[in-house]
Short mmCIF file of C-alpha atoms in Angstrom, two decimals:
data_model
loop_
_atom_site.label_atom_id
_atom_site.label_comp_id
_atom_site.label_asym_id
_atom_site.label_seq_id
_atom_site.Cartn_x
_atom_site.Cartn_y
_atom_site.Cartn_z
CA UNK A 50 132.25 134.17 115.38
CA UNK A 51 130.07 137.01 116.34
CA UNK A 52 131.60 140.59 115.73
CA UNK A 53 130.31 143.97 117.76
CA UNK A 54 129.29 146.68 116.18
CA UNK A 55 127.77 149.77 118.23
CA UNK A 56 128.11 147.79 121.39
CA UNK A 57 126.25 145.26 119.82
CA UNK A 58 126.63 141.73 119.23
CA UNK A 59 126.38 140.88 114.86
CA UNK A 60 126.41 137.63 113.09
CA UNK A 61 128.37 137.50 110.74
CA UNK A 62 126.49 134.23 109.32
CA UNK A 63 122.97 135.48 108.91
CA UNK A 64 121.57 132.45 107.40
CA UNK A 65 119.07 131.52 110.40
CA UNK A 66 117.36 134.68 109.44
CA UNK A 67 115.46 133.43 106.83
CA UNK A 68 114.98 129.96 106.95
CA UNK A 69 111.15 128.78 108.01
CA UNK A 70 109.98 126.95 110.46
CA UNK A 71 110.23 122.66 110.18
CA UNK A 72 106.89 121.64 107.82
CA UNK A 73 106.79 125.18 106.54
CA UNK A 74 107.28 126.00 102.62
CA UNK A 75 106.74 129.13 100.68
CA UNK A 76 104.51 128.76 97.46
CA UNK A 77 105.96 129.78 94.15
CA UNK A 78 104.47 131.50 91.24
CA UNK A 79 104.18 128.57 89.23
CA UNK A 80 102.41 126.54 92.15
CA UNK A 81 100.63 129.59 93.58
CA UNK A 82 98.89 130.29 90.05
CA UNK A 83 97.64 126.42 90.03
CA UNK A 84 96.12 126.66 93.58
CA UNK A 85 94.63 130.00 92.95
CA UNK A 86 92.88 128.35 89.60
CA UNK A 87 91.89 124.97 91.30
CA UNK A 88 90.56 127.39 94.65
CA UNK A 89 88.53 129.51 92.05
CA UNK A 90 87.21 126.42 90.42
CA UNK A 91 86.31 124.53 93.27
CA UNK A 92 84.66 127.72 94.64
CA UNK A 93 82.78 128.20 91.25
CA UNK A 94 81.60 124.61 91.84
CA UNK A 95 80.05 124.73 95.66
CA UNK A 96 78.56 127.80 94.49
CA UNK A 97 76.25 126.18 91.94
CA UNK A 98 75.51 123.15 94.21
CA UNK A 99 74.13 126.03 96.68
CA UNK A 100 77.01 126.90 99.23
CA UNK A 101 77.62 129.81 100.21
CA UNK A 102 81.06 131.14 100.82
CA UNK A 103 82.31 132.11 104.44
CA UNK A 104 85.92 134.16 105.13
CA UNK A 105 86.44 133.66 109.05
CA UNK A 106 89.28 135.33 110.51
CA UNK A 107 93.08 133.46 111.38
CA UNK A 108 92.18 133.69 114.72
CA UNK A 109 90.00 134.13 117.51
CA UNK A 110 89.50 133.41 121.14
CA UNK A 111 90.82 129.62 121.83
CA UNK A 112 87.88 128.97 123.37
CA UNK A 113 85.88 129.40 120.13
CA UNK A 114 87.84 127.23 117.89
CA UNK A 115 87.14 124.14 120.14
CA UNK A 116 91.13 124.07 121.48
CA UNK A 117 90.05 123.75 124.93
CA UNK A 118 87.32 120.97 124.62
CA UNK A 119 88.78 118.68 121.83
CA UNK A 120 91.96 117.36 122.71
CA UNK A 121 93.26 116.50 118.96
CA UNK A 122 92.47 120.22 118.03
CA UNK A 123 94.30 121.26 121.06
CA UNK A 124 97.28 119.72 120.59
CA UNK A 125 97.21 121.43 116.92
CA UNK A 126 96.03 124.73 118.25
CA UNK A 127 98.72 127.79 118.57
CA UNK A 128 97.75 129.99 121.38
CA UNK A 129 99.35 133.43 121.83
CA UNK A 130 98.61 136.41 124.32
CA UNK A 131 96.22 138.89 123.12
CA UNK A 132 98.12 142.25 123.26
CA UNK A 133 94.39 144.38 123.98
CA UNK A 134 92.09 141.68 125.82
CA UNK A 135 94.71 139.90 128.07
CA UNK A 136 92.50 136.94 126.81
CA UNK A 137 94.16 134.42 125.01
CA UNK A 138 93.87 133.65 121.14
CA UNK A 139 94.27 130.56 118.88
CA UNK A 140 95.19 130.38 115.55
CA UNK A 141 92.93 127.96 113.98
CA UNK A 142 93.34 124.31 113.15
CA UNK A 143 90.50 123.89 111.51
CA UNK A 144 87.95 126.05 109.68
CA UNK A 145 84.79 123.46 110.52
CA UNK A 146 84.13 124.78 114.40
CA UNK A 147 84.63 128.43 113.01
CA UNK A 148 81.69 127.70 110.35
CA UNK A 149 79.85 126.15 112.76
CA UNK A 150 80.12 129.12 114.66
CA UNK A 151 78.85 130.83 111.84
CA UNK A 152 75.56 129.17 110.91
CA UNK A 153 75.06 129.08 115.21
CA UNK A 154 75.18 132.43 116.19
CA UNK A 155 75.85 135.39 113.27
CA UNK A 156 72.98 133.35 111.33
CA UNK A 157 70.79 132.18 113.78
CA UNK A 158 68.02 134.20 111.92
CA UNK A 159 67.89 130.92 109.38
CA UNK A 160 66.22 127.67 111.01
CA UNK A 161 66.08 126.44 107.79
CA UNK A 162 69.04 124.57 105.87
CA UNK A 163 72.52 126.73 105.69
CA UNK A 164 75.12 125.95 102.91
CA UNK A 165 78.43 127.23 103.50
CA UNK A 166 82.03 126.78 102.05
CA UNK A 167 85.42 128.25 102.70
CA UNK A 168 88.80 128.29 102.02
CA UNK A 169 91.35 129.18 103.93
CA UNK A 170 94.73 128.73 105.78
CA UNK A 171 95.15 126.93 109.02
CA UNK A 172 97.75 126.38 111.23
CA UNK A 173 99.20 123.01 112.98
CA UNK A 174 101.47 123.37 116.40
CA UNK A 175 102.80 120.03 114.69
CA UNK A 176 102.48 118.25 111.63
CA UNK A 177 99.89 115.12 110.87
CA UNK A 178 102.66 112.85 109.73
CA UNK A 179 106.29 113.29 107.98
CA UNK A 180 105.62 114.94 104.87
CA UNK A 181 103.03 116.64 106.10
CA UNK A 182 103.01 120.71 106.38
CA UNK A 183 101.86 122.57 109.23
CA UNK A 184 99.94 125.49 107.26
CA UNK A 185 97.29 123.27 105.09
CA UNK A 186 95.20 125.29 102.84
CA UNK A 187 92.00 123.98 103.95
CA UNK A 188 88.79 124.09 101.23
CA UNK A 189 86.04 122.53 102.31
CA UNK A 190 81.69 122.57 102.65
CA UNK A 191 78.71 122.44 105.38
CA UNK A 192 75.42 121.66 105.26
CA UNK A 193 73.42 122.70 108.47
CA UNK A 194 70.40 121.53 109.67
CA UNK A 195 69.37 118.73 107.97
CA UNK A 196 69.70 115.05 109.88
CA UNK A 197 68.97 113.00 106.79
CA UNK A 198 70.93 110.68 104.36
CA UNK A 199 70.00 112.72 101.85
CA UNK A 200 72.13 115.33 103.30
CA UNK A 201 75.45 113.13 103.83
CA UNK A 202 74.97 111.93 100.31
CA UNK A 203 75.11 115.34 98.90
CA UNK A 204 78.49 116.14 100.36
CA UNK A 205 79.43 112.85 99.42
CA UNK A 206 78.75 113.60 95.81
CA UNK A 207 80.21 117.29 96.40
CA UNK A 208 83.84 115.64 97.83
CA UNK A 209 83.76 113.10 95.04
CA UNK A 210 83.16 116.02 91.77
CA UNK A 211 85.55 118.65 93.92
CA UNK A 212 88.39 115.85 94.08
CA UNK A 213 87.83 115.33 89.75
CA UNK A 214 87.82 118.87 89.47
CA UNK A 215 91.20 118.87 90.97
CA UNK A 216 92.18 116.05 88.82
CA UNK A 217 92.52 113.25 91.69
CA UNK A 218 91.83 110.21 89.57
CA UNK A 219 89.09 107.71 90.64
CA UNK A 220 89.02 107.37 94.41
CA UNK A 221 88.35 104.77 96.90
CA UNK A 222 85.30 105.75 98.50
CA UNK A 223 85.89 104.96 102.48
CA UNK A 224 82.72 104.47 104.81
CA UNK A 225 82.83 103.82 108.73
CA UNK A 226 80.06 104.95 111.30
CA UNK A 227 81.21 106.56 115.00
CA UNK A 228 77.81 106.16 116.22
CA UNK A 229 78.19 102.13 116.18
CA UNK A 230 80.90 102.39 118.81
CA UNK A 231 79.12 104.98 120.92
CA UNK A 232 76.19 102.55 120.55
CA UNK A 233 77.87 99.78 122.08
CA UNK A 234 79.67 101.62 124.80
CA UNK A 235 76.93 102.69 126.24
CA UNK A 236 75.18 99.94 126.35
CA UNK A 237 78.03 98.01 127.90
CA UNK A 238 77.52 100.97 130.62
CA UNK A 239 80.87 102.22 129.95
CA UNK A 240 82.16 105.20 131.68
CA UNK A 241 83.32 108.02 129.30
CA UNK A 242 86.90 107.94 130.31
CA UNK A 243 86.82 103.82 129.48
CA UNK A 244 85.18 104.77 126.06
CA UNK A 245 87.71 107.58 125.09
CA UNK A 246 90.33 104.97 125.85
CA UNK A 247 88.97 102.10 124.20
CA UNK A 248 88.36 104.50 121.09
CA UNK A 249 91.70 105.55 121.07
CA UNK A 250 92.98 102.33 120.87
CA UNK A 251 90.51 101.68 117.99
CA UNK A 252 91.62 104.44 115.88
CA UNK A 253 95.36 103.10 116.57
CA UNK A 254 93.99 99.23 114.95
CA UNK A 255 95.85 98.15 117.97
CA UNK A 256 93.80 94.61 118.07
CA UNK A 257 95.80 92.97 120.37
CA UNK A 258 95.75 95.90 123.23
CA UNK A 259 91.65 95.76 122.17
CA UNK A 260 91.24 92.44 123.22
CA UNK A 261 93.38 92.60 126.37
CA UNK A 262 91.42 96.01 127.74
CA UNK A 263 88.75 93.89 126.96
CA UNK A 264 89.41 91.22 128.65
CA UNK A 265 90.39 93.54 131.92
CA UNK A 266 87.30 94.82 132.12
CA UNK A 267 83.77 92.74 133.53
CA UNK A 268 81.46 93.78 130.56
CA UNK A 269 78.66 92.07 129.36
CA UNK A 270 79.93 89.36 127.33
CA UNK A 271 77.54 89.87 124.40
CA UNK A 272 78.90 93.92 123.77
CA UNK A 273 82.36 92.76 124.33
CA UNK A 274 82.42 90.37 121.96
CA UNK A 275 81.14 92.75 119.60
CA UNK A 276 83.28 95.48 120.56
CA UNK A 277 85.94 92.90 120.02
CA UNK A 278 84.40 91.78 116.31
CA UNK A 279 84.47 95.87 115.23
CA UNK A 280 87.66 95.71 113.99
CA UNK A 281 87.05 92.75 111.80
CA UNK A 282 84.37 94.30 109.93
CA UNK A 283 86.08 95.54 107.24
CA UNK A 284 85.88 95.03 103.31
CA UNK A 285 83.33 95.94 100.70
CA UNK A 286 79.60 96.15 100.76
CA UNK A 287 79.51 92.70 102.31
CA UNK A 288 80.05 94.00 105.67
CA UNK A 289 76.66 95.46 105.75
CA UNK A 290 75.29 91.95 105.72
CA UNK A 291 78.44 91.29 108.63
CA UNK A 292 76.77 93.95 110.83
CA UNK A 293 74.18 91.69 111.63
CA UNK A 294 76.26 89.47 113.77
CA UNK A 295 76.04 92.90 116.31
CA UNK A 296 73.65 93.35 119.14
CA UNK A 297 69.82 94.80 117.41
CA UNK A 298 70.64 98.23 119.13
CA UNK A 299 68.28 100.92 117.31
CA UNK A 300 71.30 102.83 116.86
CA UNK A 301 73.29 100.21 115.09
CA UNK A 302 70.27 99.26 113.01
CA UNK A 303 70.21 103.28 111.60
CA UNK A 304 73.21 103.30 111.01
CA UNK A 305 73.40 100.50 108.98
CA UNK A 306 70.42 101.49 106.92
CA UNK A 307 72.40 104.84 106.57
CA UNK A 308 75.83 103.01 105.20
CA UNK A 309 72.99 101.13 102.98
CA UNK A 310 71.98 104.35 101.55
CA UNK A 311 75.07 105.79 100.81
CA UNK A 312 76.11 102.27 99.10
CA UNK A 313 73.16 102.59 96.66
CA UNK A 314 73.46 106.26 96.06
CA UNK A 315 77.13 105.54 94.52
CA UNK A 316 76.38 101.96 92.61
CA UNK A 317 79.38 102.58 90.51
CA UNK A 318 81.84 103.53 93.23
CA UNK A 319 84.44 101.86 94.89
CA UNK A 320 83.19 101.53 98.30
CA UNK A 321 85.57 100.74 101.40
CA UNK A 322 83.02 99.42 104.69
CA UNK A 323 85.50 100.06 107.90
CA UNK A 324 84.00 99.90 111.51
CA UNK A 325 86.92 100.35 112.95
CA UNK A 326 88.31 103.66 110.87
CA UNK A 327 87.42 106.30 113.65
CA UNK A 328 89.93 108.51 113.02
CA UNK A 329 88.21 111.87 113.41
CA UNK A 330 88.09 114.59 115.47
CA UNK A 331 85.93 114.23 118.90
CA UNK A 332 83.05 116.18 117.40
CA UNK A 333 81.75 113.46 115.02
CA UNK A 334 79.14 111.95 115.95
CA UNK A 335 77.85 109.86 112.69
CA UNK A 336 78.56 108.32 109.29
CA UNK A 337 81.85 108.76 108.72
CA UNK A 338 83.85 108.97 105.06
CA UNK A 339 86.71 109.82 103.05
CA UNK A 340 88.36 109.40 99.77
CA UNK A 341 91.77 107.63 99.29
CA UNK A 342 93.69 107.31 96.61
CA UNK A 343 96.94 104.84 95.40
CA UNK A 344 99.03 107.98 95.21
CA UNK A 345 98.34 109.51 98.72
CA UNK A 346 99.24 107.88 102.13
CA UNK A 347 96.73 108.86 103.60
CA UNK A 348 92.79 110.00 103.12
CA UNK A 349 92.96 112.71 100.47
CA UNK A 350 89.67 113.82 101.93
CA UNK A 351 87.45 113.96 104.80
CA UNK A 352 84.36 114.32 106.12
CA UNK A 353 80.87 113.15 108.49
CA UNK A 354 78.51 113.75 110.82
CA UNK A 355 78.60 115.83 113.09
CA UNK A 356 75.55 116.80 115.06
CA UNK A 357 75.11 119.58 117.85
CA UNK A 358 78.90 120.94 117.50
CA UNK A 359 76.95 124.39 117.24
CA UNK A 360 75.88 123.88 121.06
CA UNK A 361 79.06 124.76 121.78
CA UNK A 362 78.46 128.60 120.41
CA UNK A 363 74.60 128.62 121.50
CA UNK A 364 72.53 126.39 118.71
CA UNK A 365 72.71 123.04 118.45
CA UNK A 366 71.75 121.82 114.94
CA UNK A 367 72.22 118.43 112.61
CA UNK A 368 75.09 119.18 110.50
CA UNK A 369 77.31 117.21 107.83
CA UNK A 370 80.31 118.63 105.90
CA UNK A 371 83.70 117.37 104.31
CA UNK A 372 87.77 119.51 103.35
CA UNK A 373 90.64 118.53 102.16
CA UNK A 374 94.04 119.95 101.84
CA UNK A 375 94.46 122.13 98.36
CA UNK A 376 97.80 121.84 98.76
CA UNK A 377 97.90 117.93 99.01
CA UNK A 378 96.97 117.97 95.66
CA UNK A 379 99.08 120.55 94.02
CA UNK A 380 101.05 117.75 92.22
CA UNK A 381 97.54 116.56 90.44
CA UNK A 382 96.89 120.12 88.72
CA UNK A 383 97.20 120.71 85.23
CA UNK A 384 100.29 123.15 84.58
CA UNK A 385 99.85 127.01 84.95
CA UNK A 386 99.27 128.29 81.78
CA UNK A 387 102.49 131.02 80.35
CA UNK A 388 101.77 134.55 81.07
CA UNK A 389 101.60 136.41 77.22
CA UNK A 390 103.17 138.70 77.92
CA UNK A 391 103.97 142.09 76.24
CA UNK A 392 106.87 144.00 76.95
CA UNK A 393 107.44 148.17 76.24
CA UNK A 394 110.75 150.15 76.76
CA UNK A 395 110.67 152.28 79.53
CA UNK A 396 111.66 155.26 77.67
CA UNK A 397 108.38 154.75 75.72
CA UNK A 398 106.13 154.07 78.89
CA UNK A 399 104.76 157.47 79.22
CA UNK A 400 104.33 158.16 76.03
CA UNK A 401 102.18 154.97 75.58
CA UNK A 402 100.33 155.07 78.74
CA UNK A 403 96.97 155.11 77.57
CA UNK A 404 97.81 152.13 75.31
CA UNK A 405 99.46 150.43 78.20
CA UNK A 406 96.30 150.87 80.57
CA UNK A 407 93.70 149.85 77.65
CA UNK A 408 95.90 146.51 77.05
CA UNK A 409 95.51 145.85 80.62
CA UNK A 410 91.85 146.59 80.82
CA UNK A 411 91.35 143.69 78.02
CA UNK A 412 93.04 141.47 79.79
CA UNK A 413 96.41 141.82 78.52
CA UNK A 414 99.74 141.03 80.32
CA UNK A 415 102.03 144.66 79.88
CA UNK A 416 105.43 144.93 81.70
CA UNK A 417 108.00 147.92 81.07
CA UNK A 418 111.44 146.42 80.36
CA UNK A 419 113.72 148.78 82.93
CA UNK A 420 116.77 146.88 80.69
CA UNK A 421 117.85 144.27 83.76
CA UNK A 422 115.90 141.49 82.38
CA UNK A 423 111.90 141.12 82.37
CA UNK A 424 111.77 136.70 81.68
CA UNK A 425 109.96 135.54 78.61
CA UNK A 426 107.73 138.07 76.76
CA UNK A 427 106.07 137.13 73.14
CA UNK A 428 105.37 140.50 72.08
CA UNK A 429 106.60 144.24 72.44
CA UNK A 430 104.55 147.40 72.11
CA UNK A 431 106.04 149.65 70.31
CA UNK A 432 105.24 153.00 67.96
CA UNK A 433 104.88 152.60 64.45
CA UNK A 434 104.25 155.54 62.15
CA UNK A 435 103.10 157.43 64.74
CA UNK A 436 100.81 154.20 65.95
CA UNK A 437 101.38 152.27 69.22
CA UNK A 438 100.71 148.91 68.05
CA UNK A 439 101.56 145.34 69.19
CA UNK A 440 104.16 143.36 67.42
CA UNK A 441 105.69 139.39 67.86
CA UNK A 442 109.25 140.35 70.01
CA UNK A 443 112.57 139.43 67.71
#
């Protein structure tokens, strides 16, 4: 029962106080040193494959982080009341649209290519499944303006090394393609509320409710049928010689050559051909792929196409990219190495302070021992002979 204090209502169990949200976790030293030594690494290795790092901020207008015209993002977005503008603010979901953002407006200067990386916290109104958390540590790269293969297959490579680097064994390589859908929706004349639906049942490999929306509808009986066959094409690089039984659309036909190209730019991978795996976020518009792995429910990684997003902010440009939760992988990571660490009495701290600061400056670990208990230290500093020196701790 509550007591009152000052005329105030106190609980006398104050437990609530501190607990954190559902799908929300603090990170301890142990696992906060192993994320802050993959992050580095992974950093180290976009930077010598050419990508450039970008910090953008928590939040930002909603509009600007796609929340009002994608409705997956918006139904991840958290929108709050700015306190100055009267405008209202999202906390972002997703770094990609704020990158995008980026290479569309603040460096507009560059027509030529842009490669960018970042990585960075984002925030989920609810989680993507039941062990997921809603505050993913997002780490991820862009390439803008480039609408090549070549392009795709360099983030390809980049996802694959960044997910060794990590220490995610050998993955399954996933491949789909949006654009085949889009292809055959509008050439079945479908309106874009029909399409949305039909794609949403798609990503949901709800086959049955496919074939009776299907059947509903009067379409041309040549793109139903192969609207119907999508979700059987499915397997390994033999469903490249499958596509065939599609309509000759010029847009199928590219993007078959474009799954071909990725195929032969990773002979030695294993390669997973889906034409049904849509699962993406509205703004893709291509080739489609992530990595999976025996010891993760779900992709471990993800990436595509996704052409003209930067219209949106002013600059519409060709643009491929992948991320991937650093914190879905925390289990992977080597252990954090011990801390060496060298301890000094406090009662000889200020008399060894110039010791104490050139220890740090090499690199050394150097904590004063206030007598309650400093955890495991190797060494102690103390004066010998009139000599500050470093010796193993008893």
């Amino acid at each position: 029962m509550p007591t009152r204090r000052n005329g105030a209502l106190i609980e006398k169990n104050t437990m609530q106080s501190w607990q954190l949200p559902e799908h929300i976790a603090d990170i301890l030293p142990t696992t906060a040193r192993q994320l802050e030594s993959a992050k580095e690494a992974l950093l180290a290795l976009f930077r010598v494959h050419g990508y450039e790092l970008v910090s953008p901020p928590l939040t930002e207008y909603s509009h600007s982080l796609l929340a009002d015209a994608d409705p997956g993002l918006s139904l991840k977005t958290i929108r709050v009341v700015d306190q100055l503008s009267g405008r209202q603010l999202g906390l972002r979901a997703d770094i990609t649209p704020q990158v995008a953002r980026i290479d569309a407006h603040l460096l507009s200067a560059n027509n030529g290519i842009n490669r960018l990386c970042y990585a960075g916290t984002v925030l989920h109104a609810r989680p993507d499944g039941a062990l997921s958390t809603r505050e993913p540590l997002q780490i991820g790269a862009e390439l803008y303006g480039c609408d090549e293969v070549a392009a795709d297959i360099e983030l390809i490579d980049l996802m694959l090394k960044s997910l060794h680097t990590v220490h995610v064994g050998k993955p399954l390589l996933a491949l789909g393609h949006i654009g085949v859908f889009y292809a055959l929706a509008h050439a079945a004349e479908l309106p874009a509320a029909d399409a949305e639906e039909l794609l949403a049942l798609m990503q949901d490999k709800d086959t049955a409710s496919i074939r009776r929306w299907l059947a509903g509808r009067e379409l041309p009986a040549e793109y139903a049928a192969a609207l119907q066959l999508l979700p059987e094409l499915y397997g390994g690089r033999e469903v490249l010689d499958a596509m065939s039984r599609l309509p000759a659309l010029p847009k199928i036909e590219k993007a078959r050559a474009t799954l071909e190209a990725v195929c032969a730019a990773f002979p030695q991978a294993d390669i997973h051909i889906d034409l049904s795996e849509l699962r993406v976020d509205s703004y893709h518009t291509g080739l489609l792929f992530a990595a999976y792995h025996a010891d993760w429910p779900d992709a471990v990684a993800r990436g595509g196409r996704y052409n003209g997003l930067g219209k949106h902010f002013g600059r519409a440009r060709p643009a491929t990219g992948f991320s991937f939760d650093l914190r879905d992988v925390a289990a992977c990571l080597p252990p954090a190495q011990n801390m060496h660490r060298i301890a000094v009495a406090q009662a000889d701290a200020a008399a060894a302070r110039n010791t104490i600061e050139r220890l740090r400056r090499e690199g050394e670990c150097v904590v004063v021992d206030f007598g309650g208990g400093i955890g495991a230290c190797d060494r102690r500093l103390v004066c010998i002979d009139g000599v500050w020196q470093v010796v193993a701790a008893n």
